[in-house]
CSV table of C-alpha atoms and ligand atoms in Angstrom, one decimal:
chain,number,residue,atom,x,y,z
A,1,MET,CA,17.7,18.4,9.2
A,2,LEU,CA,16.1,15.9,11.9
A,3,SER,CA,18.3,15.1,14.1
A,4,ILE,CA,18.2,11.3,15.1
A,5,ARG,CA,19.5,9.6,18.4
A,6,VAL,CA,20.3,5.8,17.5
A,7,GLU,CA,20.8,3.2,19.9
A,8,LYS,CA,21.8,0.1,18.6
A,9,THR,CA,20.5,-3.6,19.4
A,10,THR,CA,23.4,-5.4,21.8
A,11,THR,CA,21.3,-8.5,21.0
A,12,PRO,CA,20.7,-8.8,17.1
A,13,LYS,CA,18.2,-11.7,15.7
A,14,PRO,CA,20.0,-14.1,13.2
A,15,LEU,CA,18.6,-12.9,9.6
A,16,PRO,CA,16.0,-15.1,7.9
A,17,ALA,CA,17.6,-18.0,6.3
A,18,GLU,CA,18.3,-17.8,2.6
A,19,ASP,CA,15.3,-20.3,1.7
A,20,ASN,CA,12.8,-18.8,4.2
A,21,PRO,CA,9.8,-17.6,2.3
A,22,LEU,CA,9.2,-14.8,3.8
A,23,LYS,CA,5.6,-14.7,4.7
A,24,PHE,CA,4.1,-10.9,3.9
A,25,GLY,CA,4.6,-9.0,7.4
A,26,THR,CA,5.6,-11.8,9.5
A,27,ILE,CA,9.4,-11.2,10.6
A,28,PHE,CA,10.8,-7.9,12.0
A,29,THR,CA,13.9,-6.3,11.8
A,30,ASP,CA,16.6,-5.6,14.5
A,31,HIS,CA,15.5,-1.5,14.8
A,32,MET,CA,12.7,0.6,14.5
A,33,PHE,CA,11.9,4.4,14.7
A,34,ILE,CA,10.2,6.3,16.3
A,35,MET,CA,9.0,10.2,17.0
A,36,ASN,CA,6.9,12.0,19.6
A,37,TYR,CA,4.2,15.3,19.6
A,38,GLU,CA,2.9,17.4,21.8
A,39,THR,CA,0.7,20.5,20.8
A,40,GLY,CA,2.9,23.3,21.8
A,41,LYS,CA,5.7,21.3,21.3
A,42,GLY,CA,5.5,20.3,18.1
A,43,TRP,CA,7.4,16.8,16.5
A,44,HIS,CA,10.4,15.6,18.8
A,45,ASP,CA,12.7,13.2,20.2
A,46,ALA,CA,13.8,11.7,16.8
A,47,ARG,CA,14.7,7.9,17.7
A,48,ILE,CA,16.1,4.7,16.3
A,49,VAL,CA,15.8,2.2,18.8
A,50,PRO,CA,15.9,-2.2,19.3
A,51,TYR,CA,12.5,-3.5,18.0
A,52,GLN,CA,10.8,-3.7,21.2
A,53,PRO,CA,6.8,-3.4,22.0
A,54,VAL,CA,5.3,-0.3,22.5
A,55,VAL,CA,4.0,0.7,26.6
A,56,LEU,CA,0.6,2.7,26.0
A,57,ASP,CA,-2.2,3.9,28.7
A,58,PRO,CA,-5.1,1.9,28.1
A,59,ALA,CA,-7.0,5.0,27.6
A,60,ALA,CA,-4.7,5.9,24.9
A,61,MET,CA,-6.9,7.5,22.2
A,62,VAL,CA,-6.1,5.0,19.2
A,63,PHE,CA,-7.4,2.0,20.9
A,64,HIS,CA,-10.7,3.8,20.8
A,65,TYR,CA,-11.7,5.7,18.1
A,66,GLY,CA,-8.9,4.7,15.7
A,67,GLN,CA,-7.3,7.7,15.2
A,68,GLU,CA,-4.4,6.3,13.5
A,69,MET,CA,-2.9,5.9,10.1
A,70,PHE,CA,-0.1,4.3,8.3
A,71,GLU,CA,2.0,4.0,4.7
A,72,GLY,CA,3.8,1.6,3.1
A,73,LEU,CA,6.5,1.7,0.6
A,74,LYS,CA,10.1,-0.9,0.2
A,75,ALA,CA,13.5,-0.9,0.2
A,76,TYR,CA,15.6,-2.8,-2.8
A,77,ARG,CA,18.5,-4.4,-2.4
A,78,ALA,CA,20.1,-3.8,-6.6
A,79,ALA,CA,22.4,-5.9,-8.4
A,80,ASP,CA,25.3,-3.6,-7.3
A,81,GLY,CA,24.7,-3.1,-4.0
A,82,ARG,CA,22.7,0.2,-3.7
A,83,VAL,CA,19.6,0.5,-1.8
A,84,LEU,CA,16.8,2.0,-3.7
A,85,LEU,CA,13.4,3.6,-2.3
A,86,PHE,CA,10.7,4.0,-5.0
A,87,ARG,CA,8.9,7.3,-4.8
A,88,PRO,CA,9.4,7.9,-1.3
A,89,ASP,CA,8.5,11.4,-1.3
A,90,MET,CA,4.9,10.6,-2.8
A,91,ASN,CA,4.5,8.7,0.7
A,92,ALA,CA,5.7,11.5,2.9
A,93,LYS,CA,2.7,13.4,0.7
A,94,ARG,CA,0.1,10.7,1.2
A,95,THR,CA,0.8,10.6,5.1
A,96,ASN,CA,0.1,14.7,5.6
A,97,ASN,CA,-2.8,14.4,3.2
A,98,THR,CA,-4.2,11.3,5.4
A,99,ASN,CA,-3.0,13.3,8.4
A,100,LYS,CA,-5.0,15.9,7.5
A,101,ARG,CA,-8.3,14.1,7.3
A,102,LEU,CA,-7.6,13.0,10.4
A,103,CYS,CA,-6.9,15.7,12.5
A,104,ILE,CA,-3.2,14.4,13.0
A,105,PRO,CA,-0.7,16.9,13.0
A,106,GLN,CA,1.8,17.3,9.4
A,107,ILE,CA,4.9,15.7,9.6
A,108,PRO,CA,7.5,17.7,7.3
A,109,GLU,CA,8.0,15.6,4.1
A,110,GLU,CA,12.1,15.8,4.2
A,111,ASP,CA,11.5,14.4,7.9
A,112,PHE,CA,9.1,11.5,6.5
A,113,VAL,CA,11.7,10.8,4.3
A,114,GLU,CA,15.0,11.4,6.2
A,115,ALA,CA,13.7,8.9,8.9
A,116,VAL,CA,12.6,6.2,6.3
A,117,LYS,CA,16.6,6.2,5.1
A,118,ALA,CA,18.1,6.3,8.7
A,119,VAL,CA,16.0,3.3,9.9
A,120,VAL,CA,16.6,1.6,6.5
A,121,LYS,CA,20.3,2.2,6.6
A,122,VAL,CA,20.7,0.9,10.3
A,123,ASP,CA,18.7,-2.4,9.0
A,124,GLU,CA,20.6,-2.5,5.1
A,125,ALA,CA,21.9,-6.1,6.3
A,126,TRP,CA,17.8,-7.4,6.1
A,127,ILE,CA,16.9,-6.2,2.7
A,128,PRO,CA,16.9,-10.1,1.6
A,129,THR,CA,17.8,-10.7,-2.6
A,130,LYS,CA,16.2,-13.0,-4.3
A,131,PRO,CA,13.9,-12.4,-7.0
A,132,ASP,CA,10.4,-10.6,-5.8
A,133,THR,CA,11.8,-10.2,-2.0
A,134,SER,CA,12.4,-6.8,-0.6
A,135,LEU,CA,12.0,-5.2,2.7
A,136,TYR,CA,8.8,-4.0,3.3
A,137,ILE,CA,8.2,-0.2,5.2
A,138,ARG,CA,5.6,0.0,7.5
A,139,PRO,CA,5.5,4.5,9.0
A,140,PHE,CA,2.6,4.7,11.1
A,141,ILE,CA,1.1,7.0,13.3
A,142,ILE,CA,-1.1,6.7,17.0
A,143,ALA,CA,-2.8,9.1,18.8
A,144,THR,CA,-1.4,8.3,22.6
A,145,ASP,CA,-3.6,10.9,24.9
A,146,PRO,CA,-5.3,8.9,27.4
A,147,PHE,CA,-8.6,10.1,27.1
A,148,LEU,CA,-11.9,8.7,26.7
A,149,GLY,CA,-14.1,12.2,25.1
A,150,VAL,CA,-14.2,12.0,21.0
A,151,ARG,CA,-11.8,14.9,20.2
A,152,PRO,CA,-8.2,15.2,18.4
A,153,SER,CA,-5.3,13.6,20.5
A,154,ASP,CA,-2.8,16.0,22.0
A,155,THR,CA,-0.2,13.4,21.6
A,156,TYR,CA,1.1,11.0,18.8
A,157,GLN,CA,3.9,8.8,18.3
A,158,PHE,CA,4.8,8.5,14.6
A,159,MET,CA,6.9,4.8,14.2
A,160,ILE,CA,8.5,2.7,11.9
A,161,ILE,CA,8.9,-0.8,11.5
A,162,LEU,CA,10.3,-3.1,9.1
A,163,SER,CA,9.8,-6.2,7.3
A,164,PRO,CA,11.3,-8.5,4.8
A,165,VAL,CA,8.9,-9.6,2.5
A,166,GLY,CA,8.1,-12.0,-0.7
A,167,PRO,CA,5.1,-11.5,-2.3
A,168,TYR,CA,2.2,-10.3,-1.0
A,169,TYR,CA,-0.1,-12.7,-2.6
A,170,PRO,CA,0.3,-16.9,-2.1
A,171,GLU,CA,-0.2,-16.6,-5.7
A,172,GLY,CA,3.3,-14.2,-6.7
A,173,LEU,CA,2.9,-13.2,-9.9
A,174,ASP,CA,0.2,-16.4,-11.2
A,175,PRO,CA,-3.4,-14.5,-11.4
A,176,VAL,CA,-5.8,-14.0,-8.7
A,177,LYS,CA,-9.4,-14.7,-8.3
A,178,ILE,CA,-11.0,-11.5,-7.1
A,179,TRP,CA,-14.9,-11.1,-5.9
A,180,ILE,CA,-16.9,-7.8,-6.5
A,181,GLU,CA,-18.5,-6.8,-3.3
A,182,ASP,CA,-22.3,-6.2,-3.9
A,183,ASP,CA,-23.5,-6.3,-0.5
A,184,TYR,CA,-20.9,-4.5,1.6
A,185,VAL,CA,-20.0,-1.1,1.2
A,186,ARG,CA,-16.2,0.2,2.6
A,187,ALA,CA,-16.1,3.9,1.9
A,188,ILE,CA,-18.1,6.4,0.4
A,189,ARG,CA,-17.1,9.9,-0.7
A,190,GLY,CA,-16.3,12.7,2.2
A,191,GLY,CA,-15.3,9.7,4.6
A,192,ILE,CA,-12.0,8.3,4.8
A,193,GLY,CA,-11.8,5.7,1.4
A,194,GLU,CA,-8.8,8.3,0.2
A,195,ALA,CA,-7.1,8.5,3.8
A,196,LYS,CA,-4.5,5.3,4.3
A,197,THR,CA,-6.2,4.3,8.1
A,198,GLY,CA,-6.6,1.1,9.6
A,199,GLY,CA,-10.9,1.9,10.1
A,200,ASN,CA,-10.6,0.9,6.1
A,201,TYR,CA,-8.9,-2.3,6.6
A,202,VAL,CA,-11.5,-3.3,9.5
A,203,ALA,CA,-14.5,-2.4,7.0
A,204,SER,CA,-13.4,-4.5,4.6
A,205,MET,CA,-12.5,-7.9,6.6
A,206,ALA,CA,-16.1,-9.5,6.8
A,207,ALA,CA,-16.4,-9.4,2.8
A,208,GLN,CA,-13.1,-10.2,2.7
A,209,LEU,CA,-13.5,-13.8,4.7
A,210,LYS,CA,-16.5,-14.0,2.8
A,211,ALA,CA,-14.7,-13.9,-0.8
A,212,HIS,CA,-12.4,-16.5,0.8
A,213,LYS,CA,-14.9,-18.6,1.7
A,214,GLU,CA,-15.6,-18.9,-1.9
A,215,GLY,CA,-12.4,-19.6,-2.7
A,216,TYR,CA,-11.3,-15.8,-4.2
A,217,SER,CA,-8.3,-14.6,-2.7
A,218,GLN,CA,-9.4,-10.4,-2.6
A,219,VAL,CA,-12.4,-7.8,-2.5
A,220,LEU,CA,-13.0,-5.5,-5.6
A,221,TRP,CA,-15.1,-2.7,-4.0
A,222,LEU,CA,-17.6,-1.2,-5.1
A,223,ASP,CA,-18.9,2.6,-4.8
A,224,GLY,CA,-20.8,3.0,-1.3
A,225,VAL,CA,-24.3,4.7,-3.0
A,226,GLU,CA,-25.2,3.0,-5.7
A,227,LYS,CA,-22.7,-0.1,-5.5
A,228,LYS,CA,-22.5,0.4,-9.4
A,229,TYR,CA,-19.5,1.7,-9.9
A,230,ILE,CA,-16.0,0.3,-9.7
A,231,GLU,CA,-13.7,1.3,-6.6
A,232,GLU,CA,-10.3,0.0,-5.5
A,233,VAL,CA,-9.5,-3.8,-4.4
A,234,GLY,CA,-9.0,-4.2,-0.7
A,235,ALA,CA,-5.0,-3.8,-0.8
A,236,MET,CA,-4.4,-2.2,-4.6
A,237,ASN,CA,-6.4,-0.8,-7.3
A,238,ILE,CA,-7.3,-1.9,-10.4
A,239,PHE,CA,-6.6,-1.4,-13.8
A,240,PHE,CA,-8.5,-3.0,-17.0
A,241,LYS,CA,-7.6,-3.1,-20.7
A,242,ILE,CA,-10.7,-3.2,-22.9
A,243,SER,CA,-10.2,-2.7,-26.5
A,244,GLY,CA,-6.9,-1.8,-26.4
A,245,THR,CA,-7.6,0.8,-23.4
A,246,VAL,CA,-6.1,1.0,-20.2
A,247,VAL,CA,-9.1,2.1,-17.9
A,248,THR,CA,-8.9,2.5,-14.0
A,249,PRO,CA,-11.7,4.4,-11.7
A,250,ILE,CA,-11.0,7.9,-11.1
A,251,LEU,CA,-9.7,8.9,-7.7
A,252,ASN,CA,-13.2,10.5,-6.7
A,253,GLY,CA,-12.2,10.7,-2.5
A,254,SER,CA,-13.3,7.3,-1.6
A,255,ILE,CA,-10.3,5.3,-2.8
A,256,LEU,CA,-6.5,5.5,-2.4
A,257,PRO,CA,-4.5,8.0,-4.6
A,258,GLY,CA,-2.3,4.7,-4.6
A,259,ILE,CA,1.4,5.5,-5.9
A,260,THR,CA,1.8,2.2,-7.8
A,261,ARG,CA,-1.0,3.6,-9.7
A,262,ASP,CA,0.3,6.6,-10.3
A,263,SER,CA,3.2,4.9,-12.1
A,264,VAL,CA,1.9,2.8,-14.0
A,265,ILE,CA,-0.7,5.5,-15.8
A,266,ALA,CA,2.4,7.7,-16.2
A,267,LEU,CA,4.2,4.6,-18.2
A,268,CYS,CA,1.3,3.8,-19.7
A,269,LYS,CA,1.2,7.2,-21.8
A,270,GLU,CA,5.3,7.6,-22.0
A,271,TRP,CA,4.4,4.0,-24.1
A,272,ASN,CA,1.5,5.4,-26.2
A,273,VAL,CA,-1.2,3.1,-24.0
A,274,PRO,CA,-4.5,5.1,-24.1
A,275,VAL,CA,-5.4,5.4,-20.9
A,276,GLU,CA,-8.3,6.5,-18.8
A,277,GLU,CA,-9.6,7.4,-16.1
A,278,ARG,CA,-13.2,7.4,-15.4
A,279,ARG,CA,-16.1,5.6,-14.0
A,280,VAL,CA,-16.4,2.2,-14.7
A,281,SER,CA,-19.7,0.3,-14.2
A,282,VAL,CA,-19.8,-3.7,-13.1
A,283,ASP,CA,-21.7,-3.5,-16.5
A,284,GLU,CA,-19.6,-2.2,-18.4
A,285,LEU,CA,-17.3,-5.4,-17.6
A,286,TYR,CA,-20.1,-7.4,-17.6
A,287,GLU,CA,-20.4,-6.1,-20.9
A,288,ALA,CA,-16.4,-6.7,-21.8
A,289,ALA,CA,-16.0,-10.0,-20.6
A,290,LYS,CA,-19.2,-11.0,-22.7
A,291,ASN,CA,-17.9,-9.9,-25.6
A,292,GLY,CA,-14.4,-10.8,-25.8
A,293,THR,CA,-13.1,-7.5,-25.3
A,294,MET,CA,-11.4,-7.5,-21.9
A,295,GLU,CA,-7.9,-8.0,-22.9
A,296,GLU,CA,-6.1,-7.6,-19.3
A,297,VAL,CA,-7.1,-7.0,-15.5
A,298,PHE,CA,-4.7,-6.3,-12.6
A,299,GLY,CA,-4.2,-5.2,-9.2
A,300,THR,CA,-1.4,-2.9,-8.5
A,301,GLY,CA,0.0,-1.7,-5.2
A,302,THR,CA,3.5,-1.3,-3.0
A,303,ALA,CA,2.7,-5.1,-1.3
A,304,ALA,CA,1.0,-6.5,-4.4
A,305,VAL,CA,3.6,-4.6,-7.6
A,306,ILE,CA,1.5,-5.6,-10.4
A,307,SER,CA,-1.3,-8.2,-10.1
A,308,PRO,CA,-2.9,-10.0,-12.4
A,309,VAL,CA,-6.7,-11.3,-12.4
A,310,SER,CA,-8.0,-14.2,-14.0
A,311,HIS,CA,-11.6,-14.0,-12.8
A,312,LEU,CA,-14.0,-11.2,-11.4
A,313,ARG,CA,-16.9,-12.9,-9.5
A,314,PHE,CA,-20.2,-10.7,-9.4
A,315,GLN,CA,-23.3,-12.1,-7.8
A,316,ASP,CA,-23.8,-15.2,-9.7
A,317,HIS,CA,-21.9,-14.4,-13.0
A,318,VAL,CA,-18.0,-15.3,-13.2
A,319,LEU,CA,-16.4,-13.2,-15.7
A,320,MET,CA,-13.1,-15.2,-17.1
A,321,VAL,CA,-10.0,-12.8,-18.2
A,322,LYS,CA,-9.7,-13.8,-21.6
A,323,ASP,CA,-8.0,-17.7,-20.8
A,324,GLY,CA,-7.1,-16.6,-17.6
A,325,SER,CA,-2.8,-16.1,-18.2
A,326,ILE,CA,-0.8,-12.9,-17.5
A,327,GLY,CA,-1.6,-10.3,-20.5
A,328,GLU,CA,1.3,-8.8,-22.1
A,329,LEU,CA,0.6,-5.4,-20.9
A,330,SER,CA,0.9,-6.4,-17.1
A,331,GLN,CA,3.9,-8.7,-17.8
A,332,LYS,CA,5.4,-5.6,-19.0
A,333,LEU,CA,4.4,-2.9,-16.2
A,334,TYR,CA,5.6,-5.7,-13.5
A,335,ASP,CA,9.1,-6.3,-15.5
A,336,THR,CA,9.4,-2.1,-15.7
A,337,VAL,CA,8.1,-1.3,-12.4
A,338,SER,CA,10.1,-4.1,-10.5
A,339,GLY,CA,13.1,-3.5,-12.6
A,340,LEU,CA,13.0,-0.1,-11.7
A,341,GLN,CA,12.8,-0.5,-8.2
A,342,ARG,CA,15.8,-2.9,-8.2
A,343,GLY,CA,17.8,-0.2,-10.8
A,344,GLN,CA,17.6,-2.7,-13.6
A,345,VAL,CA,15.9,0.0,-15.1
A,346,GLN,CA,16.8,3.1,-16.0
A,347,ASP,CA,15.4,5.9,-14.0
A,348,THR,CA,14.0,8.9,-16.6
A,349,LYS,CA,11.8,10.0,-14.3
A,350,GLY,CA,13.7,10.9,-10.7
A,351,TRP,CA,11.3,8.1,-9.1
A,352,ILE,CA,14.3,6.3,-7.3
A,353,VAL,CA,15.9,7.7,-4.4
A,354,GLU,CA,18.9,6.0,-3.5
A,355,VAL,CA,20.0,5.1,1.2
A,356,LYS,CA,23.1,5.7,1.3
B,401,PLP,N1,-5.6,0.6,-2.3
B,401,PLP,C1,-5.2,0.1,-1.2
B,401,PLP,C2,-6.8,0.2,0.1
B,401,PLP,C3,-4.3,-0.1,-0.1
B,401,PLP,O1,-4.4,-0.7,0.6
B,401,PLP,C4,-2.7,0.0,-1.7
B,401,PLP,C5,-1.4,-0.1,-1.0
B,401,PLP,O2,-1.1,0.3,-0.7
B,401,PLP,C6,-3.1,0.7,-2.7
B,401,PLP,C7,-4.4,0.7,-2.8
B,401,PLP,C8,-2.1,0.7,-3.6
B,401,PLP,O3,-1.5,1.9,-3.2
B,401,PLP,P1,0.1,2.1,-3.4
B,401,PLP,O4,0.5,1.7,-4.6
B,401,PLP,O5,0.5,3.3,-3.1
B,401,PLP,O6,1.1,0.6,-2.3
B,402,COI,C1,0.7,-1.6,0.4
B,402,COI,O1,0.8,-2.0,-0.4
B,402,COI,O2,1.5,-1.0,1.1
B,402,COI,C2,-0.4,-1.7,1.6
B,402,COI,O3,-0.3,-1.2,2.4
B,402,COI,C3,-1.5,-2.8,1.7
B,402,COI,C4,-1.5,-3.5,2.9
B,402,COI,C5,-3.0,-3.6,3.4
B,402,COI,C6,-0.8,-5.1,2.7
């Protein structure tokens, strides 16, 4: 059992007003979780303290070589007042997979989940209740050795901050327009694409700016070698429904194994909707859009939930997904996933964990 010291703030901030749209990731709660690591001593000094700046040596390794990781999950307020998490054990497992790739020490899975629950409990008043809102949870680890040589750090800080949020995209559940990038690449197999680390996101920014300029909200990445096969979007995995079959790129080492992705695949299987994890080429999408068999396209992610896609732009071609409206399966998945997360749909899979 993790022993967590709790120091409450003496100057709590006002909660956001009921009508605050809760722009994603802009408001932070009163407390944060911190735990330190030192080689020989292990993880220690777990504490919840008032939300505050982090003071680091300018030589701290995270600033120079990017040895850091992060996670993302959410706490939801059910109608009966319970506080619910969605598959937090999966975030704990993914943390350790990321850590392994980045030479960051492992964290016991139960300690990760316990730390999340403890800090959410302290700030549970910050969980918003309006439809499509939640408390976004951002666990992250940084390397803190003051050292300019390249090697894994001997000291780390694991922190968790919380942010009440509305929808990730300003479009909400309205379909988004996606830009298929054919110049920049984000990740290659054997690289760090399947780890959840800042390097993948900074690698995506130049293309994202380009896409924004053209009126597209997110970038869909192609494989880094042939630039022929679909990988994932900047902040979500991607699914296509073509001639009645749901297809999504197979986990190949360069895309993030999304927890929403895994849940959507499980739900499709349960509903007897044919689902395939395999390589998907841009040519196949182009063909499906042209011959009218592209029925639905949607992204999946913690922040994005289920996000329908209306347009895909590839080079000079704009592929329209049907008439640009939300597909039936996308809507059913959205209703089911967000219903499960908020305790409105019965959880038969043991995905929901209550914070007590
Ligand atoms: N892919 C990327 C690059 C992401 O940042 C995210 C968000 O976490 C996802 C996919 C979706 O993963 P998950 O469903 O676990 O949130
Ligand atoms: C998430 O969905 O949790 C993410 O991490 C996406 C993020 C880059 C905003």
